Coordinates of C-alpha atoms in Angstrom, one line a residue:
L1063 CA 55.7 90.4 58.0
E1064 CA 57.9 92.0 60.6
V1065 CA 58.8 89.1 63.0
L1066 CA 59.6 85.6 62.0
N1067 CA 60.5 83.1 64.8
V1068 CA 60.9 79.4 64.1
E1069 CA 63.3 78.5 66.9
S1070 CA 63.6 75.0 68.4
N1071 CA 62.1 73.1 65.4
R1072 CA 63.7 70.5 63.2
F1073 CA 64.3 72.5 60.1
N1074 CA 67.2 71.0 58.1
D1075 CA 68.0 73.3 55.3
T1076 CA 70.4 76.0 54.1
F1077 CA 70.0 79.6 55.0
P1078 CA 66.7 81.0 53.7
S1079 CA 68.1 83.9 51.7
W1080 CA 64.8 84.4 50.1
L1081 CA 63.6 86.1 53.3
S1082 CA 65.5 89.2 52.3
S1083 CA 62.6 89.8 49.8
L1084 CA 60.4 90.6 52.8
P1085 CA 60.8 94.4 52.9
E1086 CA 59.4 94.8 56.4
L1087 CA 61.2 92.0 58.2
Q1088 CA 62.8 93.3 61.4
V1089 CA 63.2 90.2 63.6
L1090 CA 64.5 86.8 62.4
V1091 CA 65.0 83.9 64.8
L1092 CA 66.2 80.6 63.5
R1093 CA 68.0 79.3 66.6
S1094 CA 68.1 75.7 67.7
N1095 CA 67.4 74.0 64.4
A1096 CA 69.5 72.0 61.9
F1097 CA 70.2 74.8 59.4
H1098 CA 73.6 74.4 57.7
G1099 CA 76.0 75.6 55.0
P1100 CA 77.4 79.1 54.4
I1101 CA 75.6 82.4 54.5
H1102 CA 75.9 84.5 51.5
Q1103 CA 75.7 88.3 51.7
T1104 CA 72.0 89.1 51.9
R1105 CA 70.3 92.4 52.0
F1106 CA 68.3 92.9 55.2
S1107 CA 67.6 96.6 55.1
K1108 CA 65.3 96.7 58.1
L1109 CA 66.5 93.7 60.2
R1110 CA 67.3 94.7 63.8
I1111 CA 67.3 91.4 65.6
I1112 CA 68.8 88.2 64.1
D1113 CA 69.4 85.0 66.0
I1114 CA 70.8 82.0 64.1
S1115 CA 72.5 80.4 67.0
H1116 CA 72.8 76.7 67.7
N1117 CA 72.8 75.5 64.1
R1118 CA 75.5 74.2 61.8
F1119 CA 76.1 77.2 59.6
N1120 CA 79.7 77.3 58.3
G1121 CA 82.1 79.1 56.0
T1122 CA 83.5 82.6 56.1
L1123 CA 81.8 86.0 56.3
P1124 CA 82.9 88.5 53.7
S1125 CA 84.6 91.7 55.0
D1126 CA 81.6 93.8 53.8
F1127 CA 79.0 91.3 55.1
F1128 CA 77.3 93.9 57.4
L1129 CA 77.6 96.8 54.9
I1130 CA 73.9 96.7 53.8
W1131 CA 72.4 95.9 57.2
T1132 CA 71.5 99.6 57.4
A1133 CA 68.8 99.4 60.1
M1134 CA 71.5 98.5 62.6
H1135 CA 73.7 101.4 61.4
S1136 CA 71.4 104.0 62.8
I1137 CA 67.9 103.5 64.2
G1138 CA 65.5 106.1 63.0
K1139 CA 67.1 106.5 59.6
D1140 CA 63.9 105.4 57.9
G1141 CA 61.9 107.9 59.8
D1142 CA 59.5 105.4 61.3
Q1143 CA 61.3 105.1 64.7
S1144 CA 62.5 107.4 67.3
S1145 CA 66.3 107.0 67.7
N1146 CA 66.2 107.9 71.4
G1147 CA 62.9 106.2 72.3
K1148 CA 61.7 109.4 74.1
Y1149 CA 58.2 109.3 72.7
M1150 CA 57.0 105.7 73.1
S1151 CA 53.7 104.5 71.6
T1152 CA 52.1 101.1 71.2
R1153 CA 54.0 100.8 68.0
S1154 CA 57.3 101.0 69.9
Y1155 CA 57.1 97.3 70.9
Y1156 CA 57.1 94.0 69.3
F1157 CA 54.3 92.0 70.8
D1158 CA 56.0 88.7 70.0
S1159 CA 58.0 87.1 72.8
M1160 CA 61.4 85.4 72.1
V1161 CA 64.4 84.0 73.9
L1162 CA 67.7 85.8 73.3
M1163 CA 71.1 85.5 74.9
N1164 CA 72.0 88.7 76.7
K1165 CA 75.0 89.1 79.0
G1166 CA 75.6 85.4 79.1
I1167 CA 72.0 84.5 80.1
A1168 CA 69.2 83.1 78.0
M1169 CA 66.3 85.6 78.6
E1170 CA 62.8 85.4 77.5
L1171 CA 61.9 88.9 76.3
V1172 CA 58.3 90.1 76.1
R1173 CA 57.3 93.3 74.3
I1174 CA 60.8 94.1 73.0
L1175 CA 61.4 97.7 72.1
T1176 CA 61.6 98.1 68.4
I1177 CA 64.8 100.2 68.8
Y1178 CA 66.5 97.1 70.4
T1179 CA 69.1 95.5 68.2
A1180 CA 70.9 92.1 68.6
L1181 CA 73.0 89.8 66.5
D1182 CA 73.6 86.2 67.7
F1183 CA 75.7 83.9 65.5
S1184 CA 76.9 81.7 68.4
E1185 CA 77.3 77.9 68.5
N1186 CA 77.8 77.4 64.7
E1187 CA 80.8 76.5 62.6
F1188 CA 81.9 79.8 61.1
E1189 CA 85.6 80.3 60.4
G1190 CA 87.9 82.9 59.1
V1191 CA 88.2 86.5 60.3
I1192 CA 85.4 88.5 61.9
P1193 CA 84.3 91.0 59.2
S1194 CA 85.6 94.6 59.9
S1195 CA 82.2 95.9 58.7
V1196 CA 80.8 94.8 62.0
G1197 CA 82.0 98.2 63.2
L1198 CA 79.2 99.8 61.1
L1199 CA 76.5 98.4 63.4
K1200 CA 76.7 101.4 65.7
E1201 CA 73.2 100.8 67.2
L1202 CA 73.9 97.2 68.1
H1203 CA 73.2 96.3 71.8
V1204 CA 74.1 92.6 71.8
L1205 CA 76.8 90.9 69.8
N1206 CA 77.4 87.2 70.3
L1207 CA 79.8 85.3 68.1
S1208 CA 80.9 82.7 70.6
G1209 CA 81.3 79.0 70.0
N1210 CA 82.6 79.2 66.4
A1211 CA 86.1 78.9 64.8
F1212 CA 86.8 82.5 64.0
T1213 CA 90.5 83.3 63.7
G1214 CA 92.6 86.4 63.3
H1215 CA 92.4 89.6 65.3
I1216 CA 89.4 91.2 67.0
P1217 CA 88.5 94.1 64.6
S1218 CA 89.4 97.4 66.1
S1219 CA 86.3 98.7 64.4
M1220 CA 84.3 97.2 67.2
G1221 CA 85.3 100.3 69.1
N1222 CA 82.7 102.2 67.0
L1223 CA 79.8 100.1 68.6
S1224 CA 78.9 102.9 71.0
S1225 CA 75.6 101.4 72.0
L1226 CA 77.0 97.9 72.7
E1227 CA 76.0 96.4 76.1
S1228 CA 77.0 92.8 75.7
L1229 CA 79.9 91.3 73.8
D1230 CA 80.7 87.5 73.7
L1231 CA 83.6 86.3 71.6
S1232 CA 84.4 83.3 73.7
K1233 CA 85.3 79.8 72.4
N1234 CA 86.9 80.8 69.2
K1235 CA 90.5 80.8 67.9
L1236 CA 91.1 84.5 68.0
T1237 CA 94.6 85.8 68.3
G1238 CA 96.4 89.1 68.9
E1239 CA 95.4 91.8 71.4
I1240 CA 92.0 93.0 72.7
P1241 CA 91.6 96.3 70.9
Q1242 CA 92.2 99.2 73.3
E1243 CA 89.2 101.0 71.7
L1244 CA 86.8 98.7 73.5
G1245 CA 87.8 100.4 76.7
N1246 CA 86.0 103.5 75.6
L1247 CA 82.6 101.8 75.2
S1248 CA 80.7 103.2 78.2
Y1249 CA 77.6 101.0 77.9
L1250 CA 79.5 97.7 77.6
S1251 CA 78.7 96.0 80.9
Y1252 CA 79.3 92.4 79.8
M1253 CA 82.1 90.8 77.8
N1254 CA 83.6 87.4 77.4
F1255 CA 86.9 86.7 75.7
S1256 CA 87.6 83.3 77.3
H1257 CA 89.0 80.2 75.5
N1258 CA 90.8 82.0 72.7
Q1259 CA 94.5 82.6 72.1
L1260 CA 94.6 86.3 72.9
V1261 CA 97.7 88.1 74.2
G1262 CA 98.9 91.5 75.2
L1263 CA 97.7 94.3 77.5
V1264 CA 94.0 94.2 78.6
P1265 CA 92.4 97.6 78.0
G1266 CA 91.8 99.8 80.9
G1267 CA 88.5 101.3 81.9
T1268 CA 85.8 100.6 84.5
Q1269 CA 84.1 98.1 82.1
F1270 CA 87.1 95.7 82.1
R1271 CA 87.8 96.1 85.8
T1272 CA 84.4 94.9 86.7
Q1273 CA 84.4 91.7 84.7
P1274 CA 84.7 88.3 86.4
C1275 CA 87.8 86.2 86.0
S1276 CA 86.0 83.8 83.7
S1277 CA 85.7 86.5 81.0
F1278 CA 89.4 86.2 80.3
K1279 CA 90.0 82.5 81.1
D1280 CA 92.3 80.3 79.0
N1281 CA 94.2 83.2 77.4
P1282 CA 97.7 82.8 79.0
G1283 CA 99.2 85.7 77.1
L1284 CA 96.9 88.4 78.6
Y1285 CA 98.2 90.8 81.2
G1286 CA 97.8 94.2 82.7
P1287 CA 96.4 96.2 85.7
S1288 CA 92.8 95.6 84.6
L1289 CA 93.3 91.8 84.7
D1290 CA 95.3 92.0 88.0
E1291 CA 92.3 93.7 89.7
V1292 CA 89.7 91.1 88.8
C1293 CA 91.7 87.8 89.0
V1294 CA 94.8 86.2 90.4
D1295 CA 96.8 83.3 88.9
I1296 CA 94.4 82.8 86.0
H1297 CA 97.2 82.9 83.5
G1298 CA 100.9 83.3 83.3
S1299 CA 102.5 86.2 85.2
T1300 CA 103.4 89.4 83.5
S1301 CA 107.0 89.9 82.3
Q1302 CA 107.9 92.3 85.1
P1303 CA 106.8 90.1 88.0
S1304 CA 108.7 87.3 86.3
E1305 CA 111.9 89.4 86.2
M1306 CA 111.5 90.3 89.9
S1307 CA 111.0 86.7 90.8
K1308 CA 114.1 85.7 88.8
E1309 CA 116.2 88.3 90.7
E1310 CA 114.9 87.1 94.0
Q1311 CA 115.8 83.5 93.0
E1312 CA 119.3 84.6 92.1
D1313 CA 119.8 86.4 95.4
G1314 CA 118.6 83.3 97.2
Q1315 CA 121.0 81.1 95.3
E1316 CA 123.9 83.4 96.2
V1317 CA 123.1 83.2 99.9
I1318 CA 123.0 79.4 99.7
I1319 CA 126.3 79.3 97.9
S1320 CA 127.9 81.5 100.6
W1321 CA 126.7 79.2 103.3
I1322 CA 128.0 76.2 101.5
A1323 CA 131.4 77.8 101.1
A1324 CA 131.5 78.7 104.8
A1325 CA 130.5 75.1 105.7
I1326 CA 133.2 73.7 103.4
G1327 CA 135.9 75.8 105.2
F1328 CA 134.6 75.3 108.7
L1329 CA 133.9 71.6 108.8
P1330 CA 137.4 70.4 107.8
G1331 CA 138.9 72.7 110.5
I1332 CA 136.7 71.0 113.1
A1333 CA 137.6 67.6 111.8
F1334 CA 141.3 68.3 111.8
G1335 CA 141.1 69.5 115.5
F1336 CA 139.3 66.4 116.6
T1337 CA 141.8 64.2 114.8
M1338 CA 144.8 65.9 116.3
G1339 CA 143.3 65.7 119.8
Y1340 CA 142.6 62.0 119.4
I1341 CA 146.2 61.3 118.2
M1342 CA 147.6 63.3 121.2
V1343 CA 145.6 61.5 123.8
S1344 CA 145.8 58.0 122.4
Y1345 CA 149.3 57.7 120.9
K1346 CA 151.5 60.7 122.2
P1347 CA 153.6 60.8 119.1
E1348 CA 157.3 61.7 119.5
W1349 CA 157.3 64.1 116.6
F1350 CA 154.9 66.3 118.6
I1351 CA 156.1 65.5 122.1
N1352 CA 159.8 66.3 121.5
P1353 CA 159.4 69.9 120.4
F1354 CA 156.8 70.8 122.9
G1355 CA 157.1 68.5 125.9
G1356 CA 160.5 66.8 125.9
T1357 CA 162.6 69.6 127.7
K1358 CA 160.3 69.9 130.6
R1359 CA 160.5 66.2 131.3
R1360 CA 164.4 66.2 131.3
R1361 CA 164.5 69.1 133.8
I1362 CA 162.4 67.2 136.2
S1363 CA 164.5 64.1 136.1
T1364 CA 167.8 66.1 136.7
T1365 CA 166.4 67.8 139.8
R1366 CA 165.7 64.5 141.4
R1367 CA 169.3 63.4 141.1

């Protein structure tokens, strides 16, 4: 038995570890059932596609969980496959069709290449850190761990997944930075880090600059040129723009204070001038008339005599 697909049934059981006794099993699809409980380390030496998404599996995955998944380490190691797919024969395809999540879209795949590798643990209840041994799966094309409760940092060992095309880590509780090593994965055309607690500089590289804004949504601590190119105001501003904004605000406040000071000095002067004018016209006070106007009035009256 090479392919086992029981998706979209009502199976309610723990993980069928006994399947590891099937020496030729290469494709295992358990998605959309009611499987539950933890998954213990199981030897799948030839497994190349595993989809256990949309179940209720839980618990943690040991750090060496993927250590013995040797078929995903290097295709062609067993000598029955061509690692580069150059010489295709009828045996190079699985004739079973299946639905797999690839690049954020559920696709029905028909006649899948036997060198194709995918791992989908999405929409379960896994917790704890992502095993660092995931970096051993160098031939992996699709990795989907979204919709769980994984915590801790994204393993930098993911930078070893040189064949990876699609990476979905969204809707977890991941912290820390996105490993800069991911910026070197030339085949990585789809990625989703949204709805986590990631911070720090987003890696450079064309792959990150071509992602939609939604791939980084709800990670307020992320920043960097790559993010600035693909989205605006999706998260908090970077530290440098914040400092510039603060300086501009301080300059504006200084200008306002200067105008207020000028107004404080100018308005009382005007008020005093109007007050004195009103007094002169209405009351003609002697304390002002005598020094400035009294002498002239006496001269006029003497001349008339």
